[in-house]
PDB file of C-alpha atoms in Angstrom:
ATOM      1  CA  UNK T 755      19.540   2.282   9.063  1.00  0.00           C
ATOM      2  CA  UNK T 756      16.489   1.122  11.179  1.00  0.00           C
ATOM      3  CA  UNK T 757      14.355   3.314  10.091  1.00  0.00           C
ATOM      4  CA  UNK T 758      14.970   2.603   6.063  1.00  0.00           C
ATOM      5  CA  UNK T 759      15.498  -1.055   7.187  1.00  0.00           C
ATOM      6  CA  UNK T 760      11.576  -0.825   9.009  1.00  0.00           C
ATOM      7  CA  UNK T 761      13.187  -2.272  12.263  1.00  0.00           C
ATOM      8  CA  UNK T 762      10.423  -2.255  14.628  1.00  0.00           C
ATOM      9  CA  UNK T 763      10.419  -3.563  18.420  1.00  0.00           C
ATOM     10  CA  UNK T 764       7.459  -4.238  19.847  1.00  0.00           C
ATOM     11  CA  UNK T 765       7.274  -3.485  23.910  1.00  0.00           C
ATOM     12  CA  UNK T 766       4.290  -3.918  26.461  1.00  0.00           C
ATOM     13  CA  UNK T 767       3.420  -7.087  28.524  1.00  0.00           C
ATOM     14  CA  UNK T 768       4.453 -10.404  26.610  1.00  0.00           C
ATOM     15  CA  UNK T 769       5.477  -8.684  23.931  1.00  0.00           C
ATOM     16  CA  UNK T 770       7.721 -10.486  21.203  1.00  0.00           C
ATOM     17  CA  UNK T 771       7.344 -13.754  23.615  1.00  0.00           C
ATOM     18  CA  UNK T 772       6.055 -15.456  20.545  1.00  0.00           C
ATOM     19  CA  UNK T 773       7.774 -15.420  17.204  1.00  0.00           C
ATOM     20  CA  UNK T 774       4.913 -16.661  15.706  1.00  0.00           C
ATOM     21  CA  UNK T 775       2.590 -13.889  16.454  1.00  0.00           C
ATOM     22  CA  UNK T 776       5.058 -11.247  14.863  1.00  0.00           C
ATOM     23  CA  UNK T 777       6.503 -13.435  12.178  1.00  0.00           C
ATOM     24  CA  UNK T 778       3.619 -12.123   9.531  1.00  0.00           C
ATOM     25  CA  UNK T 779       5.420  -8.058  10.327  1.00  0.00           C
ATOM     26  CA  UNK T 780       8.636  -9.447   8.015  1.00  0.00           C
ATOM     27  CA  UNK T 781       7.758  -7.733   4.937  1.00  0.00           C
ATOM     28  CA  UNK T 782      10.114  -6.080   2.447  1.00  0.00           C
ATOM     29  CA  UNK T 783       8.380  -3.028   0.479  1.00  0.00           C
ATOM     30  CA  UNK T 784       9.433   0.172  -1.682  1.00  0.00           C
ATOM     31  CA  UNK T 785       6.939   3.087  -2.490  1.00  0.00           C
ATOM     32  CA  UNK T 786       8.337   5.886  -4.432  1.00  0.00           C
ATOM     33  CA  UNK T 787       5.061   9.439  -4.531  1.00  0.00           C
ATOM     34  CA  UNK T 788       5.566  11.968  -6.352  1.00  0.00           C
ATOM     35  CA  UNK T 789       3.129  15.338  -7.238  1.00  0.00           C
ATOM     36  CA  UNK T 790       3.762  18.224  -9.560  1.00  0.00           C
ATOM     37  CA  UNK T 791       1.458  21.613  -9.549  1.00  0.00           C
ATOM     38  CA  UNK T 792       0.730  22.385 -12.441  1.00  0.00           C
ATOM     39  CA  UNK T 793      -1.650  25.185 -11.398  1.00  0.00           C
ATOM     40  CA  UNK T 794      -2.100  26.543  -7.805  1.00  0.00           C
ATOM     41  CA  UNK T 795      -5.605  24.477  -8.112  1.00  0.00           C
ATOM     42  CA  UNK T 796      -4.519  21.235  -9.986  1.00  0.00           C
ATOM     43  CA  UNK T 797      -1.980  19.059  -8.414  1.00  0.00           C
ATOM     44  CA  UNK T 798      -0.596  16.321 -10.339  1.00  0.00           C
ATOM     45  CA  UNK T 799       0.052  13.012  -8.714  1.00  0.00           C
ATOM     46  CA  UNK T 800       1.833   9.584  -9.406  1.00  0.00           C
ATOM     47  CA  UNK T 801       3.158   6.720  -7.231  1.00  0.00           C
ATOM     48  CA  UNK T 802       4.932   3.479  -7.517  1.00  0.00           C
ATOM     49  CA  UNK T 803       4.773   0.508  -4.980  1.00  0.00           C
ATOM     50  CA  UNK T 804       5.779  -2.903  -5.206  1.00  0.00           C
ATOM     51  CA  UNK T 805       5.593  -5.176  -1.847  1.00  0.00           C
ATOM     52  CA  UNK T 806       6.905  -8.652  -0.308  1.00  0.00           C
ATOM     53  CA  UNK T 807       5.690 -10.368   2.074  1.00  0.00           C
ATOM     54  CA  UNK T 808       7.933 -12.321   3.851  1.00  0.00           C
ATOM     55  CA  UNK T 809       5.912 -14.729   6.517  1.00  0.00           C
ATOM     56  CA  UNK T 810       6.244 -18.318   6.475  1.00  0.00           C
ATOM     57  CA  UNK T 811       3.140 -19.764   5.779  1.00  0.00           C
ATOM     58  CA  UNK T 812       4.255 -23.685   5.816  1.00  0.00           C
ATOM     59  CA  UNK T 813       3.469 -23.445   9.861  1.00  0.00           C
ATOM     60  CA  UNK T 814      -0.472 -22.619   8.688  1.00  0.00           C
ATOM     61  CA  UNK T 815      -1.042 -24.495   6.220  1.00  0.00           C
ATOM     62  CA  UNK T 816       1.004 -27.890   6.514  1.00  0.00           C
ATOM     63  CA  UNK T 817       2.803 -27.955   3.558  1.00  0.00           C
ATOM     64  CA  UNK T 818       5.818 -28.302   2.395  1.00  0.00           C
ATOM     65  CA  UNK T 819       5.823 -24.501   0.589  1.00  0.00           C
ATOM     66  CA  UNK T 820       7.552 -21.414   2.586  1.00  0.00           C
ATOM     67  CA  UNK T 821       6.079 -19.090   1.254  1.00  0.00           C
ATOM     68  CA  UNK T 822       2.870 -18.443  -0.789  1.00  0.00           C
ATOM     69  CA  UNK T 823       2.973 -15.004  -1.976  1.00  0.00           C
ATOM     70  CA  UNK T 824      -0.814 -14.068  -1.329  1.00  0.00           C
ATOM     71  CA  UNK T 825      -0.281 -10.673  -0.851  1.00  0.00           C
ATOM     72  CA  UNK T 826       2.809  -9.896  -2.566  1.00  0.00           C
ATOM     73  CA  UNK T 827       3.092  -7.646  -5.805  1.00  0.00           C
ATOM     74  CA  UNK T 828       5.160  -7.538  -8.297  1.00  0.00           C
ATOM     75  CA  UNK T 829       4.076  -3.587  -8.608  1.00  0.00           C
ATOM     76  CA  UNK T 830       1.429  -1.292  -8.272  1.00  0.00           C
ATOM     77  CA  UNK T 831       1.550   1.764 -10.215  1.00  0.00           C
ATOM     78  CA  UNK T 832      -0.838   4.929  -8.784  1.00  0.00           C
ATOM     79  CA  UNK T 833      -1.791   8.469 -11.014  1.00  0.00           C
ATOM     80  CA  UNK T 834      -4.421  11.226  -9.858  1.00  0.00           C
ATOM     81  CA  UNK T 835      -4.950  14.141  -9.980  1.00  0.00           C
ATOM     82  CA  UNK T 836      -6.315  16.665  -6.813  1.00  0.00           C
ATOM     83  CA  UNK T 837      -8.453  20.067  -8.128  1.00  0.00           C
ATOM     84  CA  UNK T 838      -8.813  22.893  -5.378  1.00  0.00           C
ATOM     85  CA  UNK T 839     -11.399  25.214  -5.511  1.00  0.00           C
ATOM     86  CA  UNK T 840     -13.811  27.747  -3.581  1.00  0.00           C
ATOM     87  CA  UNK T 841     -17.752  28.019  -3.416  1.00  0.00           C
ATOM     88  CA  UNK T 842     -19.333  30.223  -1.033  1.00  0.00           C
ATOM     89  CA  UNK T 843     -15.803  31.069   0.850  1.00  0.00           C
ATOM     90  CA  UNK T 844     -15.270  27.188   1.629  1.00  0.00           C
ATOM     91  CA  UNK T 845     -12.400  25.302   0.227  1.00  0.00           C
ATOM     92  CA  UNK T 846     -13.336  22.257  -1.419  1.00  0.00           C
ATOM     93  CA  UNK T 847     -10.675  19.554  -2.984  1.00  0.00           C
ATOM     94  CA  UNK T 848     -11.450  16.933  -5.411  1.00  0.00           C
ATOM     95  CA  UNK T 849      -8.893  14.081  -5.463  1.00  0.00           C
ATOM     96  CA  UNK T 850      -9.327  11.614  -8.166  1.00  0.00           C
ATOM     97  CA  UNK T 851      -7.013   8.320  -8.767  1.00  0.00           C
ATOM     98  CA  UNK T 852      -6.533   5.336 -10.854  1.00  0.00           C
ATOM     99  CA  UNK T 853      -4.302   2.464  -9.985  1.00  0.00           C
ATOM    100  CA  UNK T 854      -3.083  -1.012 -11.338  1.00  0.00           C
ATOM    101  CA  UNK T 855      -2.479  -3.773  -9.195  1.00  0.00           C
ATOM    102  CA  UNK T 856       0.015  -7.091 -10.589  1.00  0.00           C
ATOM    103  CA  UNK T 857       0.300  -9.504  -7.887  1.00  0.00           C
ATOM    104  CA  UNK T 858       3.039 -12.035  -7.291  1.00  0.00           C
ATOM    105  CA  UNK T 859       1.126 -15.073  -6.988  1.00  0.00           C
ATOM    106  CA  UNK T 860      -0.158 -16.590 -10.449  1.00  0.00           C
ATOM    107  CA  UNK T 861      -3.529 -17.425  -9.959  1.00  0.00           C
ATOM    108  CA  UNK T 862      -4.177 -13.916  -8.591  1.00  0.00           C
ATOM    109  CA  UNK T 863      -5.075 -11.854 -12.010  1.00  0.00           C
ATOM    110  CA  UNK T 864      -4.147  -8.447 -12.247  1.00  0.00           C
ATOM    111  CA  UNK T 865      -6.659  -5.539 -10.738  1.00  0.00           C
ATOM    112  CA  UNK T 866      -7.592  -2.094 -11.347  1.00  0.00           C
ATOM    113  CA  UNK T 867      -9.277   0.038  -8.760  1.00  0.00           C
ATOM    114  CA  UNK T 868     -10.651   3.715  -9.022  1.00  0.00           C
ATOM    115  CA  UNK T 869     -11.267   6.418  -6.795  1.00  0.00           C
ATOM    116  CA  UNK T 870     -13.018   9.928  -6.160  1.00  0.00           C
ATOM    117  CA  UNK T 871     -13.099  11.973  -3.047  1.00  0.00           C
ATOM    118  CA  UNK T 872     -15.174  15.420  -2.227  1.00  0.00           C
ATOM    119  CA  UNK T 873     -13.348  16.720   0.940  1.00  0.00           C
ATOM    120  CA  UNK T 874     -15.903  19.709   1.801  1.00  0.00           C
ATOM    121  CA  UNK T 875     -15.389  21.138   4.961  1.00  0.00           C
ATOM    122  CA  UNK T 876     -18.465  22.455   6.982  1.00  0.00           C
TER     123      UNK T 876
END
């Protein structure tokens, strides 16, 4: 149960002496991945996250609100697609992936982001 609860101990000199410098690792998160080949060169991916964070921000900011849900989100949903390929005896992958972003906190709108990677190896 630690590890699907993310129990984590932290060791070394002074470590965990301080609540308040390991109060902001309290977070509660899922994330669910999944990929599908379609083709042994086109691999089929989707992901689902959605993340809260639990730190108590009323000790930084002097108000009277626990918590202020800056980076919290309600979800964020990921699909991409990776295509595998040869040139010149090399294998070469090229990964791309669109997400959307809906964060907790009202006055944070919702985002988009895209991506494309060329993994070449030389």
């Amino acid at each position: 149960t630690s590890i699907l609860k993310n129990k984590v101990e932290f060791t070394g000199i002074g470590a965990q002496s301080d609540d308040d410098d390991t109060e902001d690792s309290y977070n509660k998160a899922i994330s669910v991945e999944g990929t599908l080949s379609i083709t042994p060169e086109i691999i089929a991916k989707v992901g689902y996250m959605a993340f809260d964070d639990q730190f108590d921000y009323r000790y930084n900011l002097n108000s009277s609100d626990d918590k202020i849900d800056v980076k919290d989100l309600d979800y964020a949903i990921n699909v991409g697609v990776d295509y595998g390929f040869m040139a010149t005896n090399t294998p070469i992958k090229l990964a791309v992936e669109y997400a959307w972003m809906a964060p907790s906190l009202d006055r944070v709108e919702n985002y988009e982001s895209f991506m494309a990677t060329l993994t070449w190896p030389f």
